[in-house]
Coordinates of C-alpha atoms in Angstrom, one line a residue:
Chain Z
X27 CA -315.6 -54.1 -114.6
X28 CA -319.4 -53.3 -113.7
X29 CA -320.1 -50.5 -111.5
X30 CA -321.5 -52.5 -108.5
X31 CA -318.6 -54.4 -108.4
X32 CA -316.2 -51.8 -109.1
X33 CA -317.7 -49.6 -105.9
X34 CA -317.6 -52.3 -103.0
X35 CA -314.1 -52.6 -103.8
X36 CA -311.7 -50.3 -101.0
X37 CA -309.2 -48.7 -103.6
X38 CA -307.4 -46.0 -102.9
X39 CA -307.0 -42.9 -104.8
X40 CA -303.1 -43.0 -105.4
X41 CA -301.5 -46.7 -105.8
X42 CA -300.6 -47.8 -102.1
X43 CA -298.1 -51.2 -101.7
X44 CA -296.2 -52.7 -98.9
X45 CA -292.9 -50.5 -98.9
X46 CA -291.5 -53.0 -95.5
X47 CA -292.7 -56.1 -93.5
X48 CA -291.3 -57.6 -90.4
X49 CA -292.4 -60.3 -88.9
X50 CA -291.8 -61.7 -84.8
X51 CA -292.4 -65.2 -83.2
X52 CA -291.6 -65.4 -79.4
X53 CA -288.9 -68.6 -78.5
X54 CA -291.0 -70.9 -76.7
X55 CA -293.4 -73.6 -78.2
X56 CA -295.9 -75.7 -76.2
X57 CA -296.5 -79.1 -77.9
X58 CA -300.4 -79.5 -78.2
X59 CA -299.5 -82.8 -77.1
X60 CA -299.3 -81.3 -73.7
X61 CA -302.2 -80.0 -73.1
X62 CA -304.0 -83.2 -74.0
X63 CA -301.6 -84.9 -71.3
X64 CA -302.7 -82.5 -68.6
X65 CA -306.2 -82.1 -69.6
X66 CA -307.7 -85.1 -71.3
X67 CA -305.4 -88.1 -70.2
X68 CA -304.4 -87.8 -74.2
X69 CA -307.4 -88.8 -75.6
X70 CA -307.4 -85.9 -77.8
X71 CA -307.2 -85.1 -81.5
X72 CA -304.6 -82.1 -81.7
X73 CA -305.6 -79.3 -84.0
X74 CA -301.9 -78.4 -84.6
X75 CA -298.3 -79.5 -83.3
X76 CA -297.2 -77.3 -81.8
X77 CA -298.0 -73.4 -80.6
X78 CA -295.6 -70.3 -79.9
X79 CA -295.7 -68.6 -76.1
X80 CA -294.2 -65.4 -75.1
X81 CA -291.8 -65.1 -72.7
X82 CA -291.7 -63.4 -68.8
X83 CA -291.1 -60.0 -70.4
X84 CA -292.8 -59.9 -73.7
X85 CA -296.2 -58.7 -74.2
X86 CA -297.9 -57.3 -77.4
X87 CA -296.1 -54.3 -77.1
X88 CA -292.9 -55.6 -77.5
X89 CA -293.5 -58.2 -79.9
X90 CA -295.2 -54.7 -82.1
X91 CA -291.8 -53.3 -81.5
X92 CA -289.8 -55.9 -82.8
X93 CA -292.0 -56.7 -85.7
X94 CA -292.0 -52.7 -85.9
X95 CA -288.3 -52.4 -85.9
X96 CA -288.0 -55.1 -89.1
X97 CA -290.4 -53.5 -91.3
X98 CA -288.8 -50.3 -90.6
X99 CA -285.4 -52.3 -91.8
X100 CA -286.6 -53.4 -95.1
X101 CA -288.4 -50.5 -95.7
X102 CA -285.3 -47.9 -94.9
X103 CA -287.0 -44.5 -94.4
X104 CA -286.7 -42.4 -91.6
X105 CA -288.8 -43.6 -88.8
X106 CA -289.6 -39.3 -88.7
X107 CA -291.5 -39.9 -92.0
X108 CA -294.2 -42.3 -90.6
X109 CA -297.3 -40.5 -90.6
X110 CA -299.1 -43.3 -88.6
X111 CA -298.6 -46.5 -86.0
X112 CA -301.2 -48.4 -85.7
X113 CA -301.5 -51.6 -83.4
X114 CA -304.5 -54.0 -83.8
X115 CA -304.6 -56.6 -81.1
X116 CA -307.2 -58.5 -78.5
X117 CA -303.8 -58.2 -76.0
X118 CA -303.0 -54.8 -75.2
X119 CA -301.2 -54.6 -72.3
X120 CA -303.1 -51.9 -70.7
X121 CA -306.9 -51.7 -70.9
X122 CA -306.8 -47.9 -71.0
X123 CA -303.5 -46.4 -72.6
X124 CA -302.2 -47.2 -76.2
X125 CA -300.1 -49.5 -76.9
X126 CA -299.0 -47.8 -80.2
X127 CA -297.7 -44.4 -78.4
X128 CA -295.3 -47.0 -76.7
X129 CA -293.6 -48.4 -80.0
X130 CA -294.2 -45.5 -81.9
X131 CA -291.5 -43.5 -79.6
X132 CA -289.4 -47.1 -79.6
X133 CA -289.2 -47.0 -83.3
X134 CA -288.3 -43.2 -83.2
X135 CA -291.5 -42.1 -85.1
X136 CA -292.9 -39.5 -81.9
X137 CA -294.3 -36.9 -82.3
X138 CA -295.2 -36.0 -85.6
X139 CA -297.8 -38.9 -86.0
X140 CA -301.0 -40.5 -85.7
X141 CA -301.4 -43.4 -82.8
X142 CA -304.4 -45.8 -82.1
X143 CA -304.9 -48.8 -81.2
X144 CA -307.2 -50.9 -83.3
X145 CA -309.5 -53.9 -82.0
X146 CA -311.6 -56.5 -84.4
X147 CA -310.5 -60.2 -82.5
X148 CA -308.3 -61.5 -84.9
X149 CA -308.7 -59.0 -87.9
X150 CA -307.5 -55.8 -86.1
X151 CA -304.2 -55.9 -87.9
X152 CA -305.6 -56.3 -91.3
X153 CA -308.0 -53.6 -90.2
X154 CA -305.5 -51.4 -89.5
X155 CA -303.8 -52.3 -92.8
X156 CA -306.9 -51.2 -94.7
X157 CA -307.1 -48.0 -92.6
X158 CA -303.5 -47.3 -94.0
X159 CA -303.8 -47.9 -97.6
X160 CA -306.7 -45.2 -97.3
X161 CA -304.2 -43.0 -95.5
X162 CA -301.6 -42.9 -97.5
X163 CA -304.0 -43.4 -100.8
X164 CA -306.0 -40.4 -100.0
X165 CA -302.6 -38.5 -100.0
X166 CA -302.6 -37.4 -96.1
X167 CA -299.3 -39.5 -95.4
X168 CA -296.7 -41.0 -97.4
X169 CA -296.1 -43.6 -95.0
X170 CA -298.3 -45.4 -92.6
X171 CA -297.2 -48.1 -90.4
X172 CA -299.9 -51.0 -89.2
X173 CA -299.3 -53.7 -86.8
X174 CA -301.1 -56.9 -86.2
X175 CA -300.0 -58.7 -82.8
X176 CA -301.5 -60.9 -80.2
X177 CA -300.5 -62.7 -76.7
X178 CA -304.1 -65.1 -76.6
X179 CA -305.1 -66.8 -73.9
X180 CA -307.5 -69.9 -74.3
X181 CA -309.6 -70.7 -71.1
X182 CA -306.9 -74.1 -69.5
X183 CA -308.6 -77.2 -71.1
X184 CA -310.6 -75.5 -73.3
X185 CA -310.8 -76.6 -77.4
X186 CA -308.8 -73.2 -77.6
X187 CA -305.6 -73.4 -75.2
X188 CA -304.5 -76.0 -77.7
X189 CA -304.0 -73.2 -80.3
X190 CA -303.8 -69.6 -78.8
X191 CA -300.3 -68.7 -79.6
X192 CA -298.1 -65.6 -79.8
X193 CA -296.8 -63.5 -82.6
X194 CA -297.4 -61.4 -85.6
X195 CA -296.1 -59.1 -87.9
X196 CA -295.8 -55.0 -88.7
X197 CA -296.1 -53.6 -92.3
X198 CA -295.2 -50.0 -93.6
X199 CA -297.4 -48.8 -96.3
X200 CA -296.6 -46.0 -98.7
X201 CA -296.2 -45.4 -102.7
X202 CA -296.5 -48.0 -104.9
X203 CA -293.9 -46.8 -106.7
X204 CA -291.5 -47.3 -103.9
X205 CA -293.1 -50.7 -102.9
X206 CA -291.9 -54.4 -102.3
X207 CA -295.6 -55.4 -102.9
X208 CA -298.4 -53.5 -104.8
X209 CA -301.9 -53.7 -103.1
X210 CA -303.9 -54.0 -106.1
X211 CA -307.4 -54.5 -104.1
X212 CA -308.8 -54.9 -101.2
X213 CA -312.5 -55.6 -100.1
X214 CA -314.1 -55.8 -96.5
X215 CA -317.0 -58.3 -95.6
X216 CA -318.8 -57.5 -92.5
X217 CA -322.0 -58.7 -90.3
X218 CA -322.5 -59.0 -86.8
X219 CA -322.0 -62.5 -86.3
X220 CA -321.8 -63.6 -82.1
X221 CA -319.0 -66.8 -82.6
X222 CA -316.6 -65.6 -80.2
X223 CA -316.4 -62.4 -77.6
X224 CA -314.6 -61.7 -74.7
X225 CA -316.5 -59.5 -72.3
X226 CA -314.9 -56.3 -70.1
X227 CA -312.6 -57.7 -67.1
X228 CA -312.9 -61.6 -68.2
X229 CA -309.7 -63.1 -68.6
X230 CA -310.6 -66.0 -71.2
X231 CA -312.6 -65.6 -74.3
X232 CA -316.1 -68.1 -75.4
X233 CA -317.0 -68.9 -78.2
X234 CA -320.0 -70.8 -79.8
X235 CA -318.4 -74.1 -80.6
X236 CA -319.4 -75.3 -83.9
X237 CA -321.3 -72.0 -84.7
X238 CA -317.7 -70.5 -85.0
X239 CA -317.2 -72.5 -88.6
X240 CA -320.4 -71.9 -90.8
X241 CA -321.8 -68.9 -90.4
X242 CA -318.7 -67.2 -88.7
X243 CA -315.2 -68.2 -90.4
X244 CA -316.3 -70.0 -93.7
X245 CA -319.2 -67.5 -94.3
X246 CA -317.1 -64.6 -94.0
X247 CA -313.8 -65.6 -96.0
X248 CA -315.7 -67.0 -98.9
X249 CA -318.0 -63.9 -99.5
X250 CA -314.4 -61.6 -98.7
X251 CA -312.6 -63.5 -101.3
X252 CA -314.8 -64.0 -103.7
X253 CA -316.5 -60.8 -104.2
X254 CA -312.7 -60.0 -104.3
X255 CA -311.8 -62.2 -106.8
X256 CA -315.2 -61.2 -108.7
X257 CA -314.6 -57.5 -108.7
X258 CA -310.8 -58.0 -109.7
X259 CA -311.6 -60.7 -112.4
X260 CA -309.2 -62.5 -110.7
X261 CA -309.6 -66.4 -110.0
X262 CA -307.6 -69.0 -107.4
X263 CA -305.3 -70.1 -110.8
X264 CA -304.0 -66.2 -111.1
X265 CA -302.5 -66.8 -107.6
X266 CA -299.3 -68.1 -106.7
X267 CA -299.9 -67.6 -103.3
X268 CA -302.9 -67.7 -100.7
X269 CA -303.1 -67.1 -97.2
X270 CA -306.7 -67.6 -94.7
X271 CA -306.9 -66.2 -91.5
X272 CA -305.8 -70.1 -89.8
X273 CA -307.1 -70.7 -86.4
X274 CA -306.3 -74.1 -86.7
X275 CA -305.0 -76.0 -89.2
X276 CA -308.0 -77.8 -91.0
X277 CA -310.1 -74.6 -91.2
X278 CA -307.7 -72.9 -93.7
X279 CA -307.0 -76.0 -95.6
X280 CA -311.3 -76.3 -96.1
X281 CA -311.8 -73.0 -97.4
X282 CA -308.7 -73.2 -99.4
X283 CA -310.0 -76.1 -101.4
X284 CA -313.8 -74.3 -101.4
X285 CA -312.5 -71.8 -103.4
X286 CA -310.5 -74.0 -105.7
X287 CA -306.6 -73.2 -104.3
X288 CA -304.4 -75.8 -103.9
X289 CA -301.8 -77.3 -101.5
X290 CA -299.0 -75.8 -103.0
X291 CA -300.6 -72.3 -102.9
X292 CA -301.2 -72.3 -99.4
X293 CA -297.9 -74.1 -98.3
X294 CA -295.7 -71.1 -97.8
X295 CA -298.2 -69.4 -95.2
X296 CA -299.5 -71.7 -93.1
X297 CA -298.1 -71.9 -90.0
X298 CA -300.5 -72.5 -87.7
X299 CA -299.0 -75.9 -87.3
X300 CA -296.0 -74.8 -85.6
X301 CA -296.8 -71.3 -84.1
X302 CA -300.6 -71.8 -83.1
X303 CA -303.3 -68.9 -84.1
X304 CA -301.5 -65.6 -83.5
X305 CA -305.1 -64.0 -83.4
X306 CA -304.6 -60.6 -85.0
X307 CA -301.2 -61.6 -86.4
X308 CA -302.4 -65.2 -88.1
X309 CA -302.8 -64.2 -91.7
X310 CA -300.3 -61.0 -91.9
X311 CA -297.8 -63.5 -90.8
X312 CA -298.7 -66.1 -93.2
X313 CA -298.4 -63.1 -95.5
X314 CA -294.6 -62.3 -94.1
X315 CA -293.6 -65.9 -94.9
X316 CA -294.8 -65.6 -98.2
X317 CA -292.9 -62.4 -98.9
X318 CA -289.8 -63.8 -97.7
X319 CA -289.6 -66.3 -100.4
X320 CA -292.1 -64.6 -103.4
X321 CA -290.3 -63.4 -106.2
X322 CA -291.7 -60.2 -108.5
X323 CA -294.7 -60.8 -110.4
X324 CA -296.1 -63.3 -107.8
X325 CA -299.6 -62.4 -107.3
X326 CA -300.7 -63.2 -103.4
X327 CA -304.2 -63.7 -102.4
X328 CA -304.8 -62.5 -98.3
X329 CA -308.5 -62.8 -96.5
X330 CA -308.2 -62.3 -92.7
X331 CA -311.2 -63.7 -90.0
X332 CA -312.5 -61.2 -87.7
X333 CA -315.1 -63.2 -84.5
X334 CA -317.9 -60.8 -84.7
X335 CA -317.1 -61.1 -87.3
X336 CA -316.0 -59.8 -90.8
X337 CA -312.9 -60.6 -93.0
X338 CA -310.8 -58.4 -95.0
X339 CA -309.5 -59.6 -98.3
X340 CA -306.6 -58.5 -100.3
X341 CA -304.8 -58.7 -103.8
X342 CA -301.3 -58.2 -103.6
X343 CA -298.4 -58.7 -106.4
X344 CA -295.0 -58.7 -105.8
X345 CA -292.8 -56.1 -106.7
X346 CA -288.9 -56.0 -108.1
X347 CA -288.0 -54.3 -104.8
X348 CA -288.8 -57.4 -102.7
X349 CA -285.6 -59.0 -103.7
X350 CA -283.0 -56.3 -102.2
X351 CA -284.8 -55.4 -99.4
X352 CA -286.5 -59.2 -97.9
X353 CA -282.8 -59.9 -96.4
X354 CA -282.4 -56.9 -94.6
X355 CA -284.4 -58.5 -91.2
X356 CA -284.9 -61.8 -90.4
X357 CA -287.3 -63.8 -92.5
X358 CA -290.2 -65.0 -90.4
X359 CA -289.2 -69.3 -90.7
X360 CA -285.8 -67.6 -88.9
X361 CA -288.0 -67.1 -85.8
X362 CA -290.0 -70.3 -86.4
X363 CA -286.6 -72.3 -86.2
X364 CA -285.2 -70.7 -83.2
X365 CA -287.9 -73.0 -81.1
X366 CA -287.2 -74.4 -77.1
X367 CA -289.8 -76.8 -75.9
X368 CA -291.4 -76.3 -72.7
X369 CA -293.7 -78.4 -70.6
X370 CA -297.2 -77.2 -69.5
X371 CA -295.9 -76.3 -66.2
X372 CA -293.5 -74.1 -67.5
X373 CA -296.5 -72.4 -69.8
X374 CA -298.8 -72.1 -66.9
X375 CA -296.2 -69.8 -65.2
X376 CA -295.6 -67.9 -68.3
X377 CA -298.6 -66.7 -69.2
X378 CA -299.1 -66.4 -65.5
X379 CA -302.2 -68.7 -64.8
X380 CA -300.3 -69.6 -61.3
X381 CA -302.1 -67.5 -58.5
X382 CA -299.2 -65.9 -56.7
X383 CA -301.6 -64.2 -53.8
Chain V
X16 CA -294.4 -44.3 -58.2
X17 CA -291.8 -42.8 -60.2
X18 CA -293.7 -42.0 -63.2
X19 CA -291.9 -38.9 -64.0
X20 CA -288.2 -40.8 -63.7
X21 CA -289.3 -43.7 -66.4
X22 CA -290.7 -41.1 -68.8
X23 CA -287.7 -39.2 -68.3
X24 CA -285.6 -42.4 -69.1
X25 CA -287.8 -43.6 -71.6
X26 CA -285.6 -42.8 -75.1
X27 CA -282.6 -44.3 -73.9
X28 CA -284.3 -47.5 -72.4
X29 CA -286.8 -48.5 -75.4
X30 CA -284.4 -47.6 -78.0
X31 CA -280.6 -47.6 -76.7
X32 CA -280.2 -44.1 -77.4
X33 CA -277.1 -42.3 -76.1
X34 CA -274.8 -39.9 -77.2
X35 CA -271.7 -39.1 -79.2
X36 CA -269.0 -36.6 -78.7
X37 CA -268.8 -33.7 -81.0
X38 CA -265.3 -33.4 -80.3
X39 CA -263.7 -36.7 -79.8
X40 CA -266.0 -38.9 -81.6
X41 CA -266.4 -41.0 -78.6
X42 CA -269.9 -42.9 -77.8
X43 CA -271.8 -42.1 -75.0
X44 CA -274.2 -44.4 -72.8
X45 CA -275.8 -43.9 -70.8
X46 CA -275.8 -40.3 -72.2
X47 CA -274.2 -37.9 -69.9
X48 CA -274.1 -34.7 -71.3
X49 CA -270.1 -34.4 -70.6
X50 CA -267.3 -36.8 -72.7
X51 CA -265.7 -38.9 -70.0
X52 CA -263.0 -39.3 -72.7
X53 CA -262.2 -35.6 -73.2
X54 CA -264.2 -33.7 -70.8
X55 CA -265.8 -31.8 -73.4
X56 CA -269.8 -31.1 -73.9
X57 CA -271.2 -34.0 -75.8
X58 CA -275.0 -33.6 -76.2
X59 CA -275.6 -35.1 -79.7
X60 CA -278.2 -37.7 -79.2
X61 CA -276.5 -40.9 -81.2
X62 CA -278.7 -44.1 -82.2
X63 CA -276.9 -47.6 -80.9
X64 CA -276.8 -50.3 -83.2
X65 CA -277.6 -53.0 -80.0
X66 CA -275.4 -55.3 -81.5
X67 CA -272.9 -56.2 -78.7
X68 CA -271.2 -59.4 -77.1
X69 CA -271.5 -60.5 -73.6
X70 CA -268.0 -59.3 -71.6
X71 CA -269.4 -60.7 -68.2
X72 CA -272.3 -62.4 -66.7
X73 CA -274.1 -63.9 -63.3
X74 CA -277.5 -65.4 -62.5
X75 CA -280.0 -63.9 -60.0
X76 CA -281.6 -66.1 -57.9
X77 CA -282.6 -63.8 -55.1
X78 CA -283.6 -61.1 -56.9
X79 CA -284.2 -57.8 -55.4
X80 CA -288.2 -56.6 -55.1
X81 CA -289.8 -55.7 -58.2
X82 CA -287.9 -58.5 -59.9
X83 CA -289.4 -61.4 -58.3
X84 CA -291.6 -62.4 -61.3
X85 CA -288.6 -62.9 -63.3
X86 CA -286.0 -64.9 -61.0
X87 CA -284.0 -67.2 -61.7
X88 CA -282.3 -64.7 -64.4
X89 CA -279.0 -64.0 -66.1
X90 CA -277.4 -60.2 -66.2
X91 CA -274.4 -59.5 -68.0
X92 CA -272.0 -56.3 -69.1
X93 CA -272.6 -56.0 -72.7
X94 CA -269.5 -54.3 -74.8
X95 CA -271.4 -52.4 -77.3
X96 CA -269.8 -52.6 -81.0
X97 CA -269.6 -48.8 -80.8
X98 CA -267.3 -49.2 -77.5
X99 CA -269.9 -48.5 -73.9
X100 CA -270.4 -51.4 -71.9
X101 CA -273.8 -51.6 -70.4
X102 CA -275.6 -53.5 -67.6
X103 CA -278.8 -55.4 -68.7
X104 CA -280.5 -58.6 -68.1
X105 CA -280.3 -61.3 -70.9
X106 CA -283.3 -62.6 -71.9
X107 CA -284.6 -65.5 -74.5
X108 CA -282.1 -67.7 -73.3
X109 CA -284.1 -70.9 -73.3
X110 CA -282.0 -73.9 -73.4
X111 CA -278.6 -72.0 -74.9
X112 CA -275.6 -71.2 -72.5
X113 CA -274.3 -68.4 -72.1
X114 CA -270.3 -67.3 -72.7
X115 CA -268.2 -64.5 -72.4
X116 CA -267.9 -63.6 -76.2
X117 CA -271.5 -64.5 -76.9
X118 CA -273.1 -62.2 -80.0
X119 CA -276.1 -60.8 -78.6
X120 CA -278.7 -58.2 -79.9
X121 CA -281.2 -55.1 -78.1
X122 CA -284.6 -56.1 -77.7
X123 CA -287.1 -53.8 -75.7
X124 CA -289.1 -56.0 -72.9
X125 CA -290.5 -55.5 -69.8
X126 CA -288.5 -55.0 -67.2
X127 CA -290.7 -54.6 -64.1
X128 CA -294.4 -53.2 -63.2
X129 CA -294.2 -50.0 -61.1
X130 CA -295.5 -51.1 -57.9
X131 CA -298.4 -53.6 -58.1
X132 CA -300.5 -55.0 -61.3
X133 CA -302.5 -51.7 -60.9
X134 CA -299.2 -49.9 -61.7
X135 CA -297.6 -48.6 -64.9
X136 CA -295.6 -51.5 -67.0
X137 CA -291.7 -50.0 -66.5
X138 CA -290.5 -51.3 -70.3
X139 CA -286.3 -51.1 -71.4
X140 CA -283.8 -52.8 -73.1
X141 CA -282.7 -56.5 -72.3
X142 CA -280.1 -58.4 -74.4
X143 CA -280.7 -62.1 -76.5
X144 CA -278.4 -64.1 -78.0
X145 CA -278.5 -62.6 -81.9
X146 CA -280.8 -64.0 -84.0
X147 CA -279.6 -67.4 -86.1
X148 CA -280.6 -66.7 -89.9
X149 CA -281.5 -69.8 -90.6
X150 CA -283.8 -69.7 -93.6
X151 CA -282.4 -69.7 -97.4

């Protein structure tokens, strides 16, 4: 491996791997179908089938839980050995206080730890994932929990309500010795890139339209996952498995094939279709879904999407320990399955876009 | 407000935790400091599962204030596995009825907002039917 290559790459000092994962979908599912009924008379191509939304009482921080209390199942330490909880998210509930004090005393892991909240649109949870490799890599903690969770909201009508969905998942980092999954690599690819922003106090997101594919989402993955795939002398046939951040469903299926993976590779982790773009959570719950049914030796290929923009990619192979420990929560198609329709009257009162006064 | 109430609630309604007596073995919640089995001090802080079934139930549909957001909803007394039965709102219901004998698990949700939307969010533990494991 040359030098150049060798340095962009983020590897950690010690060997860091994926020790638990847990995964969360919320119950309810609003057909895309509806919102073309209510908006454009149903003269609308739909970008997916079908997308998840949270109920009354759920927000991002008790989705985080959840997801939280799962990877904390498979991975079966001592919530008192977590060294860190970190929750990346465009959804906190509170502008100002952290989300991640709140599950980090649900899980049992106060006070001996390190709390933040992280924000990058929809990369904050692999963000946060990156931030814990280092941490336990660099020795400072054996274990480091990071979360990746979202509640979006598209503006009603707009190209986005069809797809801004709910869900996400929580992963607990720590020796690769002791790991499910071994993070071989992982490399960050970064640029200020204006596609889509929310500003302070606004309730919907914009975005740029078509500027949002080219120089935002298929600019970033491709550089993230090839200078991965460069550095690692890896290529899309050492994968069994790949996973793209997947804001809707042709955008992940595109760069797939422009970077020479298949179908079959990208099968197990797409879900946009059914769940819509979980935001932060989209690819780390793609990844969750590939874990539940990988076997050792699988090598899994993970490049996130970041509006502003950047993506993070990471090499990943599966380890022995993934077979006793993947049934110990629920496997994430168990929440995809438990699924009640509702209409987008229903929705509207859910994610509270009624004006009660 | 009653900001220093919540955070003084706040281990036993994000996690379920109560307590177990040192001397009769008997499970505690909410934790009470004194065994209402023997009468003996029982301050060991004991971890529920939240698995439970549902031993009683009603609806709300005139909910009292602070609940409004929520109404039409279902409470029920949960029999713990460990022995306690606890009051708690059911939630994730969707289109599944509800039974006496229904499995249900502990999830942590929102129960209310403290006052107005400017007001802390009060979270605690609900119940939902237990999870199907559906996938092979």
């Amino acid at each position: 491996m040359n030098d150049v290559n060798n340095n962009l790459l983020l590897k950690p000092v010690n060997p860091v791997g994926i020790v638990g994962y847990g995964a969360y979908v919320p119950r309810y599912r609003l057909p895309a179908s509806e919102v073309a009924r209510v908006w454009t008379n149903g003269q609308t191509a739909l970008p997916i089938k079908e997308k998840s939304v949270p109920g009354l009482d759920e927000d991002v921080a008790t989705m985080s839980i959840e997801a939280a209390r799962n990877a904390m199942s498979r991975a079966n330490i001592s919530p008192a050995e977590l060294r860190a909880v970190w929750v990346g998210s465009e959804s906190h509930p509170y502008a100002v206080k952290p989300t991640s004090t709140l599950v980090a005393e649900a899980i049992g892991a106060v006070p001996n730890v390190q709390a933040a909240d992280w924000q990058f649109a929809c990369k904050a949870g692999t963000e946060a994932m990156v931030a814990a490799i280092g941490f336990v890599g660099s020795g400072m903690a054996r274990y480091a929990m990071a979360i990746g969770m979202d509640t979006a909201q598209g503006r009603p009508g707009d190209a986005l309500e069809y797809t801004a969905g709910a869900g996400g998942a929580a992963f607990v980092l720590g020796p690769a010795d002791e790991s499910l999954a071994i993070i071989d690599a992982t490399y960050s690819f970064v640029t200020d890139t204006p596609d889509f922003w929310r500003r302070a106090y606004a309730k919907y997101p914009e975005h740029g339209q078509r500027f949002t594919g080219e120089p935002a989402y298929f600019k970033h993955i491709m550089e993230a996952a090839q200078a991965l795939m460069e550095a690692t002398h890896t290529s899309a046939a050492d994968y069994k498995y790949a996973v793209f951040h997947q804001p809707n469903t042709k955008f992940p299926q595109r760069v797939a094939s422009m970077l020479g993976f298949t179908k079959e590779q990208i099968a197990a982790g797409l879900l946009v279709p059914v769940i819509g773009n979980t935001y932060a959570g989209a690819a780390i719950i793609g990844l969750t879904a590939i874990l539940d049914i990988a076997e050792p030796g699988d090598r899994v290929l993970m490049v996130s999407f970041g509006s502003g923009a950047g993506s993070d990619a990471f090499a990943i192979t599966v380890a022995d320990a993934i077979r006793e420990r993947r049934d110990r929560a629920p496997r994430t198609q168990d929440y995809i399955a438990r699924r009640t329709l509702i209409d987008y009257a229903t929705y509207a009162r859910y994610r509270g876009k009624i004006t009660m006064k | 407000m009653e900001i220093s109430r919540h955070w003084r609630l706040r281990k036993q309604r994000y996690a379920l935790v109560g307590e177990v007596c040192p001397h009769c073995e008997a499970k505690l919640f909410p934790p009470r400091d004194i065994c209402p089995e023997c009468g003996q001090e029982a301050r060991t802080l004991y971890q529920f599962s939240g698995r439970g079934e549902v031993y009683s139930y009603t609806t709300v549909y005139e909910p009292p204030a602070g609940y409004e957001e929520n109404a039409p909803y279902t409470v029920a007394l949960i029999k713990l596995e460990e022995g306690p039965i606890v009051t708690a709102q059911l939630t994730d219901l969707g289109d599944q009825p509800v039974e006496i004998g229904t499995p249900v698990e502990m999830v942590t949700r929102r129960l209310r907002q403290d006052g107005d939307e400017r007001g802390m969010i009060v979270y605690g533990y609900k119940f939902r039917p237990a999870l199907a494991r559906v996938a092979a």
